[in-house]
Short mmCIF file of C-alpha atoms in Angstrom, two decimals:
data_model
loop_
_atom_site.label_atom_id
_atom_site.label_comp_id
_atom_site.label_asym_id
_atom_site.label_seq_id
_atom_site.Cartn_x
_atom_site.Cartn_y
_atom_site.Cartn_z
CA UNK A 1 23.38 5.19 -7.10
CA UNK A 2 21.67 2.18 -5.59
CA UNK A 3 24.20 0.40 -3.44
CA UNK A 4 21.47 -1.47 -1.62
CA UNK A 5 20.01 -2.87 -4.80
CA UNK A 6 23.50 -4.06 -5.83
CA UNK A 7 23.92 -6.02 -2.58
CA UNK A 8 22.73 -9.62 -2.83
CA UNK A 9 21.48 -9.62 0.77
CA UNK A 10 19.54 -6.42 0.19
CA UNK A 11 18.02 -7.70 -3.04
CA UNK A 12 16.87 -10.75 -1.13
CA UNK A 13 15.34 -8.54 1.58
CA UNK A 14 13.35 -6.53 -0.97
CA UNK A 15 12.28 -9.66 -2.84
CA UNK A 16 11.06 -11.28 0.37
CA UNK A 17 9.09 -8.17 1.29
CA UNK A 18 7.39 -8.13 -2.11
CA UNK A 19 6.53 -11.82 -1.85
CA UNK A 20 5.20 -11.31 1.68
CA UNK A 21 2.97 -8.48 0.44
CA UNK A 22 1.56 -10.49 -2.48
CA UNK A 23 -1.10 -12.15 -0.26
CA UNK A 24 -2.37 -8.71 0.75
CA UNK A 25 -3.46 -8.14 -2.85
CA UNK A 26 -5.00 -11.62 -3.01
CA UNK A 27 -6.99 -11.55 0.22
CA UNK A 28 -9.55 -8.85 -0.59
CA UNK A 29 -10.78 -10.38 -3.84
CA UNK A 30 -10.23 -13.88 -2.42
CA UNK A 31 -12.45 -13.18 0.59
CA UNK A 32 -15.09 -11.64 -1.64
CA UNK A 33 -15.25 -14.68 -3.93
CA UNK A 34 -15.07 -17.19 -1.08
CA UNK A 35 -17.79 -15.43 0.93
CA UNK A 36 -19.99 -15.37 -2.19
CA UNK A 37 -19.38 -19.11 -2.62
CA UNK A 38 -20.26 -19.86 1.00
CA UNK A 39 -23.29 -17.59 1.35
CA UNK A 40 -24.57 -17.33 -2.22
CA UNK A 41 -24.92 -13.57 -1.79
CA UNK A 42 -22.77 -10.77 -3.15
CA UNK A 43 -24.25 -8.44 -0.53
CA UNK A 44 -23.01 -10.70 2.25
CA UNK A 45 -19.66 -11.09 0.50
CA UNK A 46 -19.35 -7.31 0.29
CA UNK A 47 -20.04 -7.01 4.01
CA UNK A 48 -17.28 -9.54 4.77
CA UNK A 49 -14.84 -7.68 2.53
CA UNK A 50 -15.77 -4.34 4.11
CA UNK A 51 -15.22 -5.76 7.60
CA UNK A 52 -11.79 -6.99 6.55
CA UNK A 53 -10.86 -3.62 5.01
CA UNK A 54 -11.97 -1.65 8.08
CA UNK A 55 -10.05 -3.98 10.40
CA UNK A 56 -6.97 -3.71 8.19
CA UNK A 57 -7.10 0.09 8.33
CA UNK A 58 -7.56 0.16 12.10
CA UNK A 59 -5.10 -2.62 12.87
CA UNK A 60 -2.13 -1.54 10.76
CA UNK A 61 -1.09 1.45 12.93
CA UNK A 62 -1.49 -0.61 16.11
CA UNK A 63 0.72 -3.41 14.81
CA UNK A 64 3.17 -0.80 13.52
CA UNK A 65 3.30 0.78 16.97
CA UNK A 66 4.06 -2.62 18.49
CA UNK A 67 6.96 -3.02 16.04
CA UNK A 68 8.33 0.38 17.09
CA UNK A 69 8.20 -0.68 20.74
CA UNK A 70 9.46 -4.27 20.51
CA UNK A 71 11.33 -4.61 17.22
CA UNK A 72 10.34 -6.36 14.03
CA UNK A 73 11.03 -10.06 14.61
CA UNK A 74 8.54 -11.03 17.33
CA UNK A 75 5.69 -8.87 16.01
CA UNK A 76 6.09 -10.03 12.41
CA UNK A 77 6.14 -13.68 13.47
CA UNK A 78 3.13 -13.35 15.77
CA UNK A 79 1.08 -11.37 13.26
CA UNK A 80 1.78 -13.68 10.33
CA UNK A 81 0.87 -16.77 12.39
CA UNK A 82 -2.40 -15.12 13.45
CA UNK A 83 -3.31 -13.86 9.97
CA UNK A 84 -2.38 -17.11 8.21
CA UNK A 85 -4.23 -19.13 10.84
CA UNK A 86 -7.42 -17.11 10.40
CA UNK A 87 -7.14 -17.37 6.62
CA UNK A 88 -6.94 -21.13 7.04
CA UNK A 89 -10.04 -21.08 9.24
CA UNK A 90 -12.03 -19.13 6.66
CA UNK A 91 -10.78 -21.37 3.83
CA UNK A 92 -12.07 -24.44 5.70
CA UNK A 93 -15.57 -23.10 6.45
CA UNK A 94 -18.40 -25.05 4.80
CA UNK A 95 -21.02 -23.80 2.36
CA UNK A 96 -23.93 -22.27 4.24
CA UNK A 97 -21.77 -20.56 6.88
CA UNK A 98 -23.62 -17.60 8.39
CA UNK A 99 -22.50 -14.01 7.85
CA UNK A 100 -21.43 -13.32 11.48
CA UNK A 101 -19.24 -16.44 11.48
CA UNK A 102 -17.48 -15.10 8.37
CA UNK A 103 -17.14 -11.54 9.60
CA UNK A 104 -15.34 -12.40 12.85
CA UNK A 105 -12.31 -14.12 11.26
CA UNK A 106 -12.29 -11.55 8.44
CA UNK A 107 -11.82 -8.82 11.06
CA UNK A 108 -9.11 -10.88 12.75
CA UNK A 109 -7.27 -11.28 9.44
CA UNK A 110 -7.36 -7.52 8.83
CA UNK A 111 -6.14 -6.66 12.33
CA UNK A 112 -3.30 -9.18 12.22
CA UNK A 113 -1.88 -8.63 8.73
CA UNK A 114 1.93 -8.30 9.17
CA UNK A 115 3.15 -4.79 8.22
CA UNK A 116 6.01 -6.02 6.04
CA UNK A 117 5.90 -2.97 3.75
CA UNK A 118 6.15 -0.56 6.67
CA UNK A 119 8.94 -2.65 8.19
CA UNK A 120 10.96 -2.61 4.97
CA UNK A 121 10.57 1.16 4.62
CA UNK A 122 11.59 1.62 8.25
CA UNK A 123 14.81 -0.25 7.47
CA UNK A 124 15.75 2.01 4.56
CA UNK A 125 17.09 5.06 6.49
CA UNK A 126 19.50 2.87 8.46
CA UNK A 127 20.54 0.83 5.45
CA UNK A 128 20.95 3.84 3.18
CA UNK A 129 21.78 6.95 5.24
CA UNK A 130 22.46 8.87 2.01
CA UNK A 131 19.20 10.63 1.09
CA UNK A 132 19.60 10.10 -2.64
CA UNK A 133 20.21 6.37 -2.28
CA UNK A 134 17.26 6.07 0.10
CA UNK A 135 14.97 7.78 -2.43
CA UNK A 136 16.12 5.31 -5.06
CA UNK A 137 15.29 2.39 -2.79
CA UNK A 138 11.84 3.79 -2.06
CA UNK A 139 11.34 4.06 -5.83
CA UNK A 140 12.42 0.44 -6.29
CA UNK A 141 9.97 -0.62 -3.59
CA UNK A 142 7.07 1.40 -5.01
CA UNK A 143 7.83 -0.01 -8.46
CA UNK A 144 8.07 -3.62 -7.32
CA UNK A 145 4.84 -3.37 -5.33
CA UNK A 146 3.01 -2.70 -8.60
CA UNK A 147 3.85 -6.26 -9.61
CA UNK A 148 1.85 -7.55 -6.64
CA UNK A 149 -1.20 -5.49 -7.61
CA UNK A 150 -0.95 -6.75 -11.19
CA UNK A 151 -0.46 -10.43 -10.31
CA UNK A 152 -2.13 -10.88 -6.89
CA UNK A 153 -5.81 -10.42 -7.77
CA UNK A 154 -5.41 -12.36 -11.02
CA UNK A 155 -3.73 -15.22 -9.12
CA UNK A 156 -6.55 -15.34 -6.55
CA UNK A 157 -9.22 -15.41 -9.25
CA UNK A 158 -7.37 -18.03 -11.29
CA UNK A 159 -6.81 -20.35 -8.31
CA UNK A 160 -10.42 -19.89 -7.25
CA UNK A 161 -11.69 -20.88 -10.68
CA UNK A 162 -9.25 -23.74 -11.27
CA UNK A 163 -9.38 -25.28 -7.78
CA UNK A 164 -11.60 -23.56 -5.23
CA UNK A 165 -11.97 -20.19 -3.54
CA UNK A 166 -10.88 -21.79 -0.27
CA UNK A 167 -7.73 -23.10 -1.92
CA UNK A 168 -6.91 -19.57 -3.14
CA UNK A 169 -7.09 -18.28 0.45
CA UNK A 170 -5.00 -21.21 1.67
CA UNK A 171 -2.30 -20.38 -0.88
CA UNK A 172 -2.35 -16.74 0.25
CA UNK A 173 -1.93 -17.91 3.86
CA UNK A 174 0.98 -20.20 2.99
CA UNK A 175 2.79 -17.52 0.98
CA UNK A 176 2.28 -14.94 3.75
CA UNK A 177 3.62 -17.33 6.37
CA UNK A 178 6.71 -18.49 4.49
CA UNK A 179 7.73 -15.09 3.09
CA UNK A 180 7.09 -13.15 6.31
CA UNK A 181 9.06 -15.64 8.40
CA UNK A 182 11.93 -15.43 5.92
CA UNK A 183 11.81 -11.62 5.99
CA UNK A 184 11.77 -11.57 9.80
CA UNK A 185 14.76 -13.94 9.86
CA UNK A 186 16.87 -11.65 7.67
CA UNK A 187 19.75 -10.09 9.65
CA UNK A 188 18.67 -6.55 8.72
CA UNK A 189 15.18 -7.12 10.12
CA UNK A 190 16.38 -8.99 13.22
CA UNK A 191 18.95 -6.29 13.95
CA UNK A 192 16.64 -3.30 13.50
CA UNK A 193 15.88 -1.22 16.57
CA UNK A 194 13.87 2.01 16.76
CA UNK A 195 15.62 5.16 17.85
CA UNK A 196 16.05 5.18 21.63
CA UNK A 197 13.55 7.62 23.09
CA UNK A 198 12.81 8.35 26.73
CA UNK A 199 9.32 7.17 27.63
CA UNK A 200 8.24 10.68 28.56
CA UNK A 201 9.41 11.99 25.19
CA UNK A 202 7.61 9.41 23.03
CA UNK A 203 4.78 10.92 21.06
CA UNK A 204 2.22 9.75 18.56
CA UNK A 205 3.06 10.14 14.85
CA UNK A 206 -0.22 11.99 14.29
CA UNK A 207 1.07 14.91 16.32
CA UNK A 208 3.66 15.65 13.65
CA UNK A 209 2.39 18.40 11.28
CA UNK A 210 4.47 16.97 8.46
CA UNK A 211 3.07 13.49 8.86
CA UNK A 212 -0.47 14.89 9.02
CA UNK A 213 0.23 16.51 5.66
CA UNK A 214 1.36 13.19 4.19
CA UNK A 215 -1.70 11.44 5.63
CA UNK A 216 -3.98 13.97 3.95
CA UNK A 217 -2.10 13.55 0.67
CA UNK A 218 -2.31 9.75 0.80
CA UNK A 219 -6.02 9.92 1.66
CA UNK A 220 -6.62 12.04 -1.43
CA UNK A 221 -4.55 9.64 -3.56
CA UNK A 222 -6.65 6.75 -2.27
CA UNK A 223 -9.73 8.55 -3.60
CA UNK A 224 -8.00 9.08 -6.96
CA UNK A 225 -7.13 5.43 -7.39
CA UNK A 226 -10.47 3.94 -6.36
CA UNK A 227 -12.44 6.50 -8.39
CA UNK A 228 -10.41 5.56 -11.47
CA UNK A 229 -11.11 1.87 -10.89
CA UNK A 230 -14.83 2.55 -10.61
CA UNK A 231 -14.74 4.80 -13.67
CA UNK A 232 -12.90 2.29 -15.82
CA UNK A 233 -15.29 -0.49 -14.87
CA UNK A 234 -18.32 1.70 -15.61
CA UNK A 235 -16.92 3.10 -18.86
CA UNK A 236 -16.06 -0.30 -20.31
CA UNK A 237 -19.49 -1.59 -19.31
CA UNK A 238 -21.17 1.28 -21.14
CA UNK A 239 -19.06 0.55 -24.22
CA UNK A 240 -20.13 -3.10 -24.13
CA UNK A 241 -16.57 -4.17 -23.37
CA UNK A 242 -16.74 -5.04 -19.67
CA UNK A 243 -14.03 -7.64 -20.17
CA UNK A 244 -11.57 -4.87 -21.06
CA UNK A 245 -11.62 -3.42 -17.53
CA UNK A 246 -9.08 -5.91 -16.20
CA UNK A 247 -6.55 -5.43 -19.02
CA UNK A 248 -6.95 -1.64 -18.80
CA UNK A 249 -6.19 -1.68 -15.08
CA UNK A 250 -3.20 -3.91 -15.81
CA UNK A 251 -1.97 -1.29 -18.30
CA UNK A 252 -2.39 1.29 -15.53
CA UNK A 253 -0.23 -0.81 -13.21
CA UNK A 254 2.32 -1.33 -15.98
CA UNK A 255 2.50 2.45 -16.39
CA UNK A 256 3.31 2.83 -12.71
CA UNK A 257 5.93 0.12 -13.03
CA UNK A 258 7.51 1.97 -15.95
CA UNK A 259 7.38 5.29 -14.11
CA UNK A 260 9.05 3.73 -11.08
CA UNK A 261 11.87 2.34 -13.20
CA UNK A 262 12.45 5.75 -14.77
CA UNK A 263 12.35 7.45 -11.37
CA UNK A 264 14.88 4.96 -10.01
CA UNK A 265 17.24 5.74 -12.87
CA UNK A 266 16.84 9.45 -12.21
CA UNK A 267 17.53 9.28 -8.47
CA UNK A 268 14.31 8.05 -6.90
CA UNK A 269 11.81 10.91 -7.10
CA UNK A 270 11.30 14.44 -5.86
CA UNK A 271 13.82 16.02 -3.50
CA UNK A 272 11.68 18.88 -2.12
CA UNK A 273 8.14 19.84 -1.19
CA UNK A 274 7.86 21.73 -4.49
CA UNK A 275 8.94 18.62 -6.37
CA UNK A 276 6.29 16.54 -4.61
CA UNK A 277 3.67 19.11 -5.55
CA UNK A 278 4.74 18.95 -9.21
CA UNK A 279 4.49 15.16 -9.24
CA UNK A 280 1.06 15.35 -7.63
CA UNK A 281 -0.02 17.91 -10.23
CA UNK A 282 1.07 15.58 -13.03
CA UNK A 283 -0.80 12.72 -11.37
CA UNK A 284 -3.97 14.83 -11.01
CA UNK A 285 -3.92 16.06 -14.61
CA UNK A 286 -3.17 12.61 -15.98
CA UNK A 287 -6.07 10.92 -14.21
CA UNK A 288 -8.51 13.77 -14.79
CA UNK A 289 -7.73 13.45 -18.52
CA UNK A 290 -9.51 10.09 -18.51
CA UNK A 291 -12.77 12.03 -18.61
CA UNK A 292 -11.93 13.13 -22.16
CA UNK A 293 -11.40 9.59 -23.47
CA UNK A 294 -14.10 7.70 -21.57
CA UNK A 295 -15.80 6.74 -24.83
CA UNK A 296 -12.75 4.94 -26.23
CA UNK A 297 -11.13 1.80 -24.86
CA UNK A 298 -7.90 2.53 -26.70
CA UNK A 299 -7.93 6.13 -25.54
CA UNK A 300 -8.36 5.07 -21.91
CA UNK A 301 -5.51 2.59 -22.30
CA UNK A 302 -3.14 5.26 -23.60
CA UNK A 303 -4.05 7.75 -20.87
CA UNK A 304 -3.91 5.11 -18.13
CA UNK A 305 -0.40 4.16 -19.22
CA UNK A 306 0.77 7.79 -19.02
CA UNK A 307 -1.15 8.64 -15.86
CA UNK A 308 0.03 5.45 -14.18
CA UNK A 309 3.63 6.48 -14.79
CA UNK A 310 3.19 9.20 -12.15
CA UNK A 311 2.09 6.84 -9.36
CA UNK A 312 5.29 5.04 -8.27
CA UNK A 313 7.47 8.19 -8.40
CA UNK A 314 4.91 10.10 -6.34
CA UNK A 315 4.60 7.37 -3.72
CA UNK A 316 8.38 6.99 -3.53
CA UNK A 317 8.72 10.74 -2.93
CA UNK A 318 6.13 10.62 -0.15
CA UNK A 319 7.88 7.68 1.53
CA UNK A 320 11.22 9.48 1.43
CA UNK A 321 9.79 12.34 3.53
CA UNK A 322 8.45 10.13 6.32
CA UNK A 323 11.85 9.65 7.97
CA UNK A 324 12.15 13.43 8.30
CA UNK A 325 8.72 14.08 9.82
CA UNK A 326 7.96 11.04 11.99
CA UNK A 327 8.75 11.48 15.70
CA UNK A 328 11.71 9.41 16.89
CA UNK A 329 10.82 5.81 17.60
CA UNK A 330 7.56 5.83 15.59
CA UNK A 331 8.74 5.20 12.03
CA UNK A 332 6.92 1.89 11.44
CA UNK A 333 3.68 3.25 12.86
CA UNK A 334 4.05 6.35 10.68
CA UNK A 335 4.35 4.26 7.52
CA UNK A 336 1.36 2.20 8.68
CA UNK A 337 -0.73 5.35 9.03
CA UNK A 338 -0.01 6.21 5.40
CA UNK A 339 -1.31 2.80 4.35
CA UNK A 340 -4.41 3.32 6.46
CA UNK A 341 -4.95 6.78 4.99
CA UNK A 342 -4.79 5.38 1.47
CA UNK A 343 -7.23 2.61 2.40
CA UNK A 344 -9.71 5.06 3.93
CA UNK A 345 -9.43 7.30 0.89
CA UNK A 346 -9.99 4.31 -1.38
CA UNK A 347 -13.14 3.35 0.51
CA UNK A 348 -14.49 6.90 0.28
CA UNK A 349 -13.57 7.14 -3.39
CA UNK A 350 -15.27 3.85 -4.21
CA UNK A 351 -18.46 4.88 -2.43
CA UNK A 352 -18.54 8.38 -3.92
CA UNK A 353 -17.49 7.15 -7.35
CA UNK A 354 -20.21 4.51 -7.40
CA UNK A 355 -22.88 7.07 -6.50
CA UNK A 356 -21.65 9.51 -9.13
CA UNK A 357 -21.53 6.86 -11.84
CA UNK A 358 -25.09 5.80 -11.03
CA UNK A 359 -26.36 9.35 -11.46
CA UNK A 360 -24.01 10.97 -13.98
CA UNK A 361 -22.03 8.25 -15.75
CA UNK A 362 -18.36 7.21 -15.85
CA UNK A 363 -17.03 10.69 -16.66
CA UNK A 364 -18.11 11.85 -13.20
CA UNK A 365 -15.87 9.24 -11.55
CA UNK A 366 -12.87 10.47 -13.53
CA UNK A 367 -13.79 14.05 -12.57
CA UNK A 368 -13.80 12.95 -8.93
CA UNK A 369 -10.32 11.48 -9.40
CA UNK A 370 -9.10 14.79 -10.84
CA UNK A 371 -10.68 16.77 -8.01
CA UNK A 372 -9.08 14.53 -5.38
CA UNK A 373 -5.75 14.99 -7.17
CA UNK A 374 -6.17 18.76 -6.92
CA UNK A 375 -6.83 18.39 -3.18
CA UNK A 376 -3.56 16.46 -2.87
CA UNK A 377 -1.68 19.16 -4.79
CA UNK A 378 -3.13 21.97 -2.67
CA UNK A 379 -2.40 20.08 0.54
CA UNK A 380 1.24 19.51 -0.38
CA UNK A 381 1.66 23.07 -1.65
CA UNK A 382 -0.04 24.93 1.20
CA UNK A 383 1.44 22.72 3.91
CA UNK A 384 4.83 22.17 2.30
CA UNK A 385 6.53 24.10 5.08
CA UNK A 386 5.71 21.21 7.42
CA UNK A 387 8.36 19.14 5.61
CA UNK A 388 11.82 19.79 7.12
CA UNK A 389 14.68 20.18 4.68
CA UNK A 390 16.81 17.65 6.56
CA UNK A 391 16.23 14.89 9.09
CA UNK A 392 16.02 16.16 12.64
CA UNK A 393 16.75 12.89 14.43
CA UNK A 394 17.85 9.47 13.22
CA UNK A 395 14.82 7.26 12.78
CA UNK A 396 16.46 3.99 13.66
CA UNK A 397 19.69 2.41 14.68
CA UNK A 398 21.85 0.78 12.05
CA UNK A 399 20.77 -2.80 11.36
CA UNK A 400 22.99 -5.81 11.09
CA UNK A 401 25.20 -5.85 8.00
CA UNK A 402 23.67 -7.36 4.89
#
């Protein structure tokens, strides 16, 4: 079922991609804590983190487009050197650094972050031309990524407390550099080439109706996830158990990890637009159900475990459609747009969720998550015809053997 996962070279490729993406989950919280340390202000730290997030969302599709034009190796190497270098600059700044001096490198870090996740997913169609095997690999990837979201923020906080916040950013830079260079040096990455397309025929991914549908879905899912995070933090605070928020979110991630493992065993996720809609419906119901248990830490833990189990299978199913709907020669950029959509949705969900919690309590944030899930379901259902039943063109040439 998963020939790729059984190949030592392929396992190494996936492992390197996960390690290279670990710093991404460390940088946001790491920048926040380091900026607070340097400026003494959470407001200033929030502005630095927001600048980084906006730059990351805007930069990812541009870097992805460069990969589609020039291949993975040169762009990955250049972007990781730039991002790691800027992280090193921020880590070395002294206490008392002004806000503008922090914001400029934070924006540079966001713009330059290497799109390793998008590059790995762009490799999958060529490595696994069988649709079922490709779905399984996407499920493995979505499952493994959960490990980075469970361990990355905790690692950044721990290093910041034990050593310094600057040291935590320096570690993130070193890991990003080493793992990205190793990924870029892998024969599959070095040998990857986008589908040959005449210059006059090249088009932007956003012009694909199917990809626009996926972007809308991922935007709605971003709202779901950030609203749940806000709701959990607010609910545990109201219960006088603020310290439980972290473990509860870890249970949520563990649920996604479990769901991804199950999906991998069952073939990797949904095989049709209707199947994607059903997974999205399960995700929406599961997260909306948190509103009914917001007064119980144990109840939230149980629901988060079950609701989380829908996340990795849903994301894997979305990824498996991208190869079918992205215009030829734009696969990496297309995957990057999905990441940007999720980030934009997360920003909107955090802002809306925070306002709702302030006026109506934690239950309102969980209601927002449910409503955003319904939007995702309706989008996939009403626009399901934009997903072709079979690939129209090959997305990339076969890579070097692994």
